[in-house]
Coordinates of C-alpha atoms in Angstrom, one line a residue:
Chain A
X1 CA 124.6 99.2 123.0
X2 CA 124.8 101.2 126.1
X3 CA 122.1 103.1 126.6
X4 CA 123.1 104.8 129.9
X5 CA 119.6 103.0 130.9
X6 CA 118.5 99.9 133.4
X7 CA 116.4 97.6 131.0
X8 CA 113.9 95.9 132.0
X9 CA 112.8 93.3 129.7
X10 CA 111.7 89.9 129.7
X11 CA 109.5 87.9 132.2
X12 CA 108.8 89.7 135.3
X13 CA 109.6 87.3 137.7
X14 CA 113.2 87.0 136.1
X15 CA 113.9 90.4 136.8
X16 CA 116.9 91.3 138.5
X17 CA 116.8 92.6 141.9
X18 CA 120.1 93.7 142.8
X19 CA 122.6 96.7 141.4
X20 CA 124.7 94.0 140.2
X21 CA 122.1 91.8 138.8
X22 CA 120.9 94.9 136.5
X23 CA 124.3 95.0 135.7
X24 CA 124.4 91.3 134.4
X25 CA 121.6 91.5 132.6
X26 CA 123.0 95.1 130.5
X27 CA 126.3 93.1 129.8
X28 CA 124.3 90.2 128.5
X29 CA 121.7 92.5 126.2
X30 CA 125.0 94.2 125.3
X31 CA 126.9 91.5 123.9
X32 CA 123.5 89.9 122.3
X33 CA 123.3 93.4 120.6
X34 CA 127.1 93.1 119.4
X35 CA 126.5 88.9 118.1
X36 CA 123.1 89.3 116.6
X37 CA 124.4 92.4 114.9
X38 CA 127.6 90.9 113.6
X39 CA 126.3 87.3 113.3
X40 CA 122.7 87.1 112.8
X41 CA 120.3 85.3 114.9
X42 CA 121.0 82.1 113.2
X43 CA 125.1 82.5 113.6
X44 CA 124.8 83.4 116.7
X45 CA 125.1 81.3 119.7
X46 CA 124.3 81.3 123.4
X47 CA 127.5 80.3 124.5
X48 CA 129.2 83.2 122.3
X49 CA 126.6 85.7 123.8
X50 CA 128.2 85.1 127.7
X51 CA 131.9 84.7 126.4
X52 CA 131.6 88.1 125.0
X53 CA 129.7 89.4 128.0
X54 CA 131.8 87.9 130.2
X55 CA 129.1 86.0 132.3
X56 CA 129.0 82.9 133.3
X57 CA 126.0 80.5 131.2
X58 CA 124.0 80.2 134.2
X59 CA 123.9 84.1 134.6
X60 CA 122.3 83.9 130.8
X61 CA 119.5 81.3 132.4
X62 CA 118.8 83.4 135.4
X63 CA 117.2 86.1 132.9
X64 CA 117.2 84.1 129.8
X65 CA 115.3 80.9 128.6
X66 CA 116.4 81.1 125.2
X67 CA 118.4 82.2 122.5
X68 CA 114.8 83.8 121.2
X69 CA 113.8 85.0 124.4
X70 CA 117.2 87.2 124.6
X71 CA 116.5 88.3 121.1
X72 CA 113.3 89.6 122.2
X73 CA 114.8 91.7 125.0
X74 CA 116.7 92.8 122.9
X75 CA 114.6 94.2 119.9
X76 CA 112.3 95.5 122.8
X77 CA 115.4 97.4 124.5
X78 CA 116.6 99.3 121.2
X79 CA 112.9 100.0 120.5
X80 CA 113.2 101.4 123.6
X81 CA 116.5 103.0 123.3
X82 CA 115.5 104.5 120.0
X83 CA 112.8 106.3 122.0
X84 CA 114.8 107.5 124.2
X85 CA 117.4 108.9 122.2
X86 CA 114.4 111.0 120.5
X87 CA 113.0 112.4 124.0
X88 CA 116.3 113.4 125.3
X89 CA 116.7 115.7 122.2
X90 CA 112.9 116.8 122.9
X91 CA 113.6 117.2 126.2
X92 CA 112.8 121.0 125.8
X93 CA 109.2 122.5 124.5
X94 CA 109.9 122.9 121.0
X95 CA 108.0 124.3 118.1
X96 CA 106.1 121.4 116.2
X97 CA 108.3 121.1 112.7
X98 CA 111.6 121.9 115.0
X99 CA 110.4 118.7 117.2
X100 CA 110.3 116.7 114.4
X101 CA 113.4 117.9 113.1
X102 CA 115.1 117.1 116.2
X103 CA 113.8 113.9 116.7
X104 CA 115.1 112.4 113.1
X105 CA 118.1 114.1 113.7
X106 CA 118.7 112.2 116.9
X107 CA 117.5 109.2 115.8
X108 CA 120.1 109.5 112.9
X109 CA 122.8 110.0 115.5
X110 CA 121.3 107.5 117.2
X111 CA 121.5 104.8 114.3
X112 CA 124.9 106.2 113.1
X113 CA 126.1 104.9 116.4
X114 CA 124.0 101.9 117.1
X115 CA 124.7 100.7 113.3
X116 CA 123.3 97.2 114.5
X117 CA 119.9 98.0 115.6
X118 CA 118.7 98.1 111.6
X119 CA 119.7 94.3 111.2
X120 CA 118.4 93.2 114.3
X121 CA 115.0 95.1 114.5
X122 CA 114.8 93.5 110.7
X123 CA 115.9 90.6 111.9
X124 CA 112.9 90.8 114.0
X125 CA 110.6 90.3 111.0
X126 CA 111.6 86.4 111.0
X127 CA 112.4 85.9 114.2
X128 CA 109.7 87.4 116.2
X129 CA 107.5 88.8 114.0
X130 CA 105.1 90.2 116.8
X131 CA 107.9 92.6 118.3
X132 CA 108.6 93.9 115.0
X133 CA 105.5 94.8 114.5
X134 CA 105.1 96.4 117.7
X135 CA 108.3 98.5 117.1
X136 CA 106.6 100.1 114.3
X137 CA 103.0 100.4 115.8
X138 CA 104.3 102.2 118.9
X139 CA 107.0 103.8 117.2
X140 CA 103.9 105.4 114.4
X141 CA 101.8 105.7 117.5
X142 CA 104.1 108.5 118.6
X143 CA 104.5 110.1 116.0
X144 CA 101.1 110.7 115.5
X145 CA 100.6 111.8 119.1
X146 CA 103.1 114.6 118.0
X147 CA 101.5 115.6 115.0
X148 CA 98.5 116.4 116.9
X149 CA 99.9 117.8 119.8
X150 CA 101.5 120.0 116.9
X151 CA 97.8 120.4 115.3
X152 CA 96.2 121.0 118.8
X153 CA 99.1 123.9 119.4
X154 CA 97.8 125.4 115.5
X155 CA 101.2 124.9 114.1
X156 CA 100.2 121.7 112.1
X157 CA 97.4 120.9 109.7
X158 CA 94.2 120.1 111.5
X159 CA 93.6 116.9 109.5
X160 CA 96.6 114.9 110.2
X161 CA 96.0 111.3 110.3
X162 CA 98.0 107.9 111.3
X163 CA 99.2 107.6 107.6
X164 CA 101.4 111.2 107.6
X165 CA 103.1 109.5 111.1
X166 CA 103.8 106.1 109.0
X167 CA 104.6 108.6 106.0
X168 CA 107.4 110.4 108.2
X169 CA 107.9 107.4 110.1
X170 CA 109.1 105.4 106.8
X171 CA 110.8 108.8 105.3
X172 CA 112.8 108.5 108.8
X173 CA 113.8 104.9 108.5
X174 CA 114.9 104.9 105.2
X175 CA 116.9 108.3 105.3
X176 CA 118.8 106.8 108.7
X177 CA 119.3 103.3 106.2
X178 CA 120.7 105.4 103.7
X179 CA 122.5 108.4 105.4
X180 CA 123.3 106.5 109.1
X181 CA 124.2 102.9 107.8
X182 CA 125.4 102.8 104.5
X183 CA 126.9 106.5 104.4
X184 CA 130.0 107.4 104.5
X185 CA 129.4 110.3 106.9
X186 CA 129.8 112.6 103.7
X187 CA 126.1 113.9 105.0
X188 CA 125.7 114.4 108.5
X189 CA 122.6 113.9 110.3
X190 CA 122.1 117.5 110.8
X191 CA 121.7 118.2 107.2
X192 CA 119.3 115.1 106.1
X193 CA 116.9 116.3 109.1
X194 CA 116.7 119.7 107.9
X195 CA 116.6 118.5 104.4
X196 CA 113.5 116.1 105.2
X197 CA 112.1 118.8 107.6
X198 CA 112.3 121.1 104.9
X199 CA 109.8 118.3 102.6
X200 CA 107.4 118.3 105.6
X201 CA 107.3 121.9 106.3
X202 CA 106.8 123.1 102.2
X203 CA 106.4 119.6 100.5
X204 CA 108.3 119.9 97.4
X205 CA 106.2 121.8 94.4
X206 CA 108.0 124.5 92.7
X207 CA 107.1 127.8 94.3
X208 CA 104.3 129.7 92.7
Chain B
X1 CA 104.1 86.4 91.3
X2 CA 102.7 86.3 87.8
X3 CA 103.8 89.6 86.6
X4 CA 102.7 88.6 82.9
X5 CA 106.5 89.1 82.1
X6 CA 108.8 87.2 80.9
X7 CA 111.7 86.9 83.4
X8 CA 115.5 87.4 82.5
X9 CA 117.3 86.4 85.5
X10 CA 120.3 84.1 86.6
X11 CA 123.4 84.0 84.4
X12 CA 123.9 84.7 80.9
X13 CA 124.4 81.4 79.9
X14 CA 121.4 79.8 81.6
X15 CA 119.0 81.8 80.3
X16 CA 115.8 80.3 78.0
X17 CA 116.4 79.8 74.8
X18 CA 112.7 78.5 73.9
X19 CA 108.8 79.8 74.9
X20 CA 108.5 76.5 76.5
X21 CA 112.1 77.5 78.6
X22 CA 110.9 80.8 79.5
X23 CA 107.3 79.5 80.8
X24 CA 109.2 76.7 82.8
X25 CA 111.3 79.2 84.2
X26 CA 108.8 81.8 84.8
X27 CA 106.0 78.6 86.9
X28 CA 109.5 78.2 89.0
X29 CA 110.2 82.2 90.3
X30 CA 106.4 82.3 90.9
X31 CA 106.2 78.6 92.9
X32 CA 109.4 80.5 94.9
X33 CA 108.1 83.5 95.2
X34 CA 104.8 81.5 97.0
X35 CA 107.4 79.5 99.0
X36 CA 109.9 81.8 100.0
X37 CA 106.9 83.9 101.1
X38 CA 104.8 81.6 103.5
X39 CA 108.0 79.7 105.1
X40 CA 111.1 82.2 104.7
X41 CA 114.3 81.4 103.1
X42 CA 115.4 78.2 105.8
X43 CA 112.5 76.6 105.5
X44 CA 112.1 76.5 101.6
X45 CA 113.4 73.9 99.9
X46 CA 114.3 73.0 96.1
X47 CA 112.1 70.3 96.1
X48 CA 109.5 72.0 97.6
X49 CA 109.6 75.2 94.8
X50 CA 109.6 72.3 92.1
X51 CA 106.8 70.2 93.7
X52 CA 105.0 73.8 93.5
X53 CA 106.1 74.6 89.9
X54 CA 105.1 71.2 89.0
X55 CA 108.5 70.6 86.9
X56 CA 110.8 68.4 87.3
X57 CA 113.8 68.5 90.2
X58 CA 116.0 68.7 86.7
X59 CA 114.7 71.1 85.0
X60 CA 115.5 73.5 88.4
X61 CA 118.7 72.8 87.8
X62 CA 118.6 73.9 84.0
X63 CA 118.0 77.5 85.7
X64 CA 119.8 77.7 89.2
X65 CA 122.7 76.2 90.4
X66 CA 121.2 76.2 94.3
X67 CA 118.2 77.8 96.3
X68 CA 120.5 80.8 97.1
X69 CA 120.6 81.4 93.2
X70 CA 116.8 81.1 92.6
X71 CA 116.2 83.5 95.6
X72 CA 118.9 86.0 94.3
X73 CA 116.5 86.0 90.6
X74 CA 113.3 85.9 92.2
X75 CA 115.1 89.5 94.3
X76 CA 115.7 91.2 91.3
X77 CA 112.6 89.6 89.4
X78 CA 110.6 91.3 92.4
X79 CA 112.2 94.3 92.0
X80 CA 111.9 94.7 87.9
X81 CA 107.9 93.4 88.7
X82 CA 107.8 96.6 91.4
X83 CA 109.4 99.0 88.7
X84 CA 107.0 98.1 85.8
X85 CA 103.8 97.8 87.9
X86 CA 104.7 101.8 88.5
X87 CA 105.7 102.4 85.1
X88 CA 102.5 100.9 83.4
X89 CA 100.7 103.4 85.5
X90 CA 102.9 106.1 84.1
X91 CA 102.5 105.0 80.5
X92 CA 100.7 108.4 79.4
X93 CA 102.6 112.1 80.3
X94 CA 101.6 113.4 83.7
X95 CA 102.3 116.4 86.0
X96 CA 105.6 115.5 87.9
X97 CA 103.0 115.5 91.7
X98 CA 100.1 113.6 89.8
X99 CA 103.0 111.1 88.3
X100 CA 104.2 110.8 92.0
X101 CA 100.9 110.0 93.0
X102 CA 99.9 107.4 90.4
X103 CA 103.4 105.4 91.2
X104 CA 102.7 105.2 94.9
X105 CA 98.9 103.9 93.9
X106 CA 100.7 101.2 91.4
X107 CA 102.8 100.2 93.8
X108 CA 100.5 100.0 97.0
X109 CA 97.9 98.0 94.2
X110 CA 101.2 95.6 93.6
X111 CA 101.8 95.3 97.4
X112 CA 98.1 94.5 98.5
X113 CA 98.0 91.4 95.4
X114 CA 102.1 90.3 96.2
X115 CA 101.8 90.4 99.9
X116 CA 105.0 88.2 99.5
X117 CA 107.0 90.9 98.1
X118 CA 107.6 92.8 101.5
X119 CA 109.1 89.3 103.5
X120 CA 111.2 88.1 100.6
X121 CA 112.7 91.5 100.0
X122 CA 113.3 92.2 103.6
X123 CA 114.9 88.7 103.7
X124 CA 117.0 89.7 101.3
X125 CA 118.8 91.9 103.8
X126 CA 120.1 88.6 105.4
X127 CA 120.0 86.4 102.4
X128 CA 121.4 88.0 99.8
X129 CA 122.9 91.5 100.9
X130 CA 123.6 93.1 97.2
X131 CA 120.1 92.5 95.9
X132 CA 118.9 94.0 99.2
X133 CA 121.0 97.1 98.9
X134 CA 120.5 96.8 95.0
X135 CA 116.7 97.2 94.9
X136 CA 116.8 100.3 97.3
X137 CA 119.9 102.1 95.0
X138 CA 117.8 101.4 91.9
X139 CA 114.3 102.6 93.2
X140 CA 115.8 105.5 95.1
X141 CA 117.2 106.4 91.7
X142 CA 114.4 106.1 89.8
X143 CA 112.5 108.5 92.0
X144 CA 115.4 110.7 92.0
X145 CA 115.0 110.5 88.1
X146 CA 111.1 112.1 87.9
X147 CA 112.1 114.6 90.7
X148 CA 114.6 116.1 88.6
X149 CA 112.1 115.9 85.4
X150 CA 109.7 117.7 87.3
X151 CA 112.4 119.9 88.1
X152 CA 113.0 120.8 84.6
X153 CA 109.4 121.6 84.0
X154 CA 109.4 124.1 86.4
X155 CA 107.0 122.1 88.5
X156 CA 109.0 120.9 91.3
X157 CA 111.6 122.7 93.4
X158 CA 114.9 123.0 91.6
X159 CA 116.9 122.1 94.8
X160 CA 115.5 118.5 95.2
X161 CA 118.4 115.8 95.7
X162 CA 119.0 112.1 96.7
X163 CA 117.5 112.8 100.3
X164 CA 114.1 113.8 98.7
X165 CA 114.5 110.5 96.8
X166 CA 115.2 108.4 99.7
X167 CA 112.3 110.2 101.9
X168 CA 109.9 109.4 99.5
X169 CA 110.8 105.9 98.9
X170 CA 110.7 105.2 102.8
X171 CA 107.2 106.9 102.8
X172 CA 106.2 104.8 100.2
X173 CA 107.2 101.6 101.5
X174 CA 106.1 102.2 105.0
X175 CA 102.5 103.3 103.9
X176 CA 103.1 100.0 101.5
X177 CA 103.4 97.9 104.8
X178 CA 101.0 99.3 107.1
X179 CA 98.2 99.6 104.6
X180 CA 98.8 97.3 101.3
X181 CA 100.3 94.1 103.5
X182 CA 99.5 94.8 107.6
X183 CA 95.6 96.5 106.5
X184 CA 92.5 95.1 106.7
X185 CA 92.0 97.1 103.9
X186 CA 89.5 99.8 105.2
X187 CA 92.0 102.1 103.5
X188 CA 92.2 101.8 99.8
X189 CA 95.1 102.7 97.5
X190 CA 94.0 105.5 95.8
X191 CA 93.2 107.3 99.6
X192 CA 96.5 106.4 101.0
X193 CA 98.0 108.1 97.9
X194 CA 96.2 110.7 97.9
X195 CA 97.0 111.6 101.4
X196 CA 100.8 110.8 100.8
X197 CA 100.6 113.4 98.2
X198 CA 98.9 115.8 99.6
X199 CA 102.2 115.7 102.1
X200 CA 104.3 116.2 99.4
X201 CA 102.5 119.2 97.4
X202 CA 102.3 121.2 100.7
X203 CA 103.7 119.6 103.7
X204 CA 102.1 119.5 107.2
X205 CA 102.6 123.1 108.1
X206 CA 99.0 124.7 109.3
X207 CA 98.3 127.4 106.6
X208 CA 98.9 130.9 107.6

């Protein structure tokens, strides 16, 4: 998964520290990306990791202790990655509903492209159960800072809490499972974010 | 997971043909149910599920043919126990927001007693891919089902489709997981419903 971005995960002292070094170390979250994805994390070796990066192993031990601590990187770089493909389509002051309209409709994109993050951020829950967690904390965390920015700007309702973020945030996930990874492409991510934007902007009662 | 049902899972022709069958069979979904949910699918063993049943190594056999054949029934066991934990609370005639309302409550009740329901589902995803997708296709559905009845009564919009479904399910199970299984509890069922519906009868839209 390349994210156009340098990444900056695991211990800080094994960051890299040359142009070529952050280079490395993409290729090897790359190809983690590509194995976990394909493999899962128990299928999935080291060895197969650096072949498909094409890195020598001791490249993989300069940033790397472990098959876990890569896979941690790596669920900490899409978490990432899925952030920032939300902010670059907010990258413009945007009325509240027509944020959040944009932002599923990027992250749909974003998943329709990135098909693997779902299995490895899931993956997570076994694996490394605290990043997973933390995916969805930060991720609801945000979320919630938009609403209220939204309420603050009187275009939301004043009383929004952390469960309407986890509501949208959930709503989000499972429309991307279901429209982004299993689709066929027969609905594109335009119409599912206006769709679901049109449930958060009038709920769904019959009009009186 | 004592569901106070009698289970019909695995194949046809291993199915219970005695109470005493049925209650054997039912002692070993829940003793896998509690293993698969404290150590995960690798670390569960057959022996271990039957030391927990308290039934003999052969009688497993009488039912499953291996541990990927006891976790694929205890999926779909999960999944009938998460369908008629929401139906019981639909048992009388309701308005199609109130019935909407009552199933989230049902299932976020289910969730906080079956905390093991979320990890062996989600392990699903990697264990046993058809359930995984199987549970989603059938729930979705179901929801779809009492939008469009509510539809027909003239009390939900006439334009709802499988989008709505699937945005409601993900709400659902999100608020399932960050309340009902991550919570401390300080927010109770009937308020995270409440809220959930609230988003649903009128959106997030400030009122104008």
């Amino acid at each position: 998964m390349d994210t156009g971005k340098t990444a900056t995960p695991g211990d800080a002292d094994k960051q890299p520290r040359t142009e070529r070094g952050r280079r490395t170390l993409r290729k090897l979250l790359d190809a983690a990306a590509a194995e976990f994805g394909e493999r899962g994390f128990h299928e999935t070796s080291i060895s197969g990791i650096t072949a498909r990066a094409g890195t020598a192993l001791g490249s993989f031990y300069t940033y790397f202790d472990s098959k876990e601590a890569i896979f941690q990187a790596l669920v900490r770089d899409m978490s990432e990655a899925v952030k920032l493909a939300a902010r670059e389509a907010l990258a413009e002051p945007l009325p509240a509903l027509e944020r959040e309209r944009q932002a599923l409709a990027a992250f749909l994109r974003f998943a329709g492209e990135h098909k693997e993050v779902y299995r490895i951020i899931d993956e997570a829950e076994f694996v490394d159960p605290d990043s997973y967690r933390q995916h969805y904390e930060t991720t609801g965390a945000r979320i919630l800072e938009r609403l209220r920015e939204g309420a603050r700007q009187g275009e939301l309702r004043g009383d929004l809490e952390e469960a309407h973020a986890w509501a949208i945030m959930g709503m989000n996930v499972f429309l991307g499972l279901r429209y982004a990874v299993w689709g066929d492409g027969a609905m594109p991510p335009d119409r599912v974010a206006s769709l679901a934007n049109d449930l958060l902007t009038r709920g769904i009662a019959a009009e009186r």
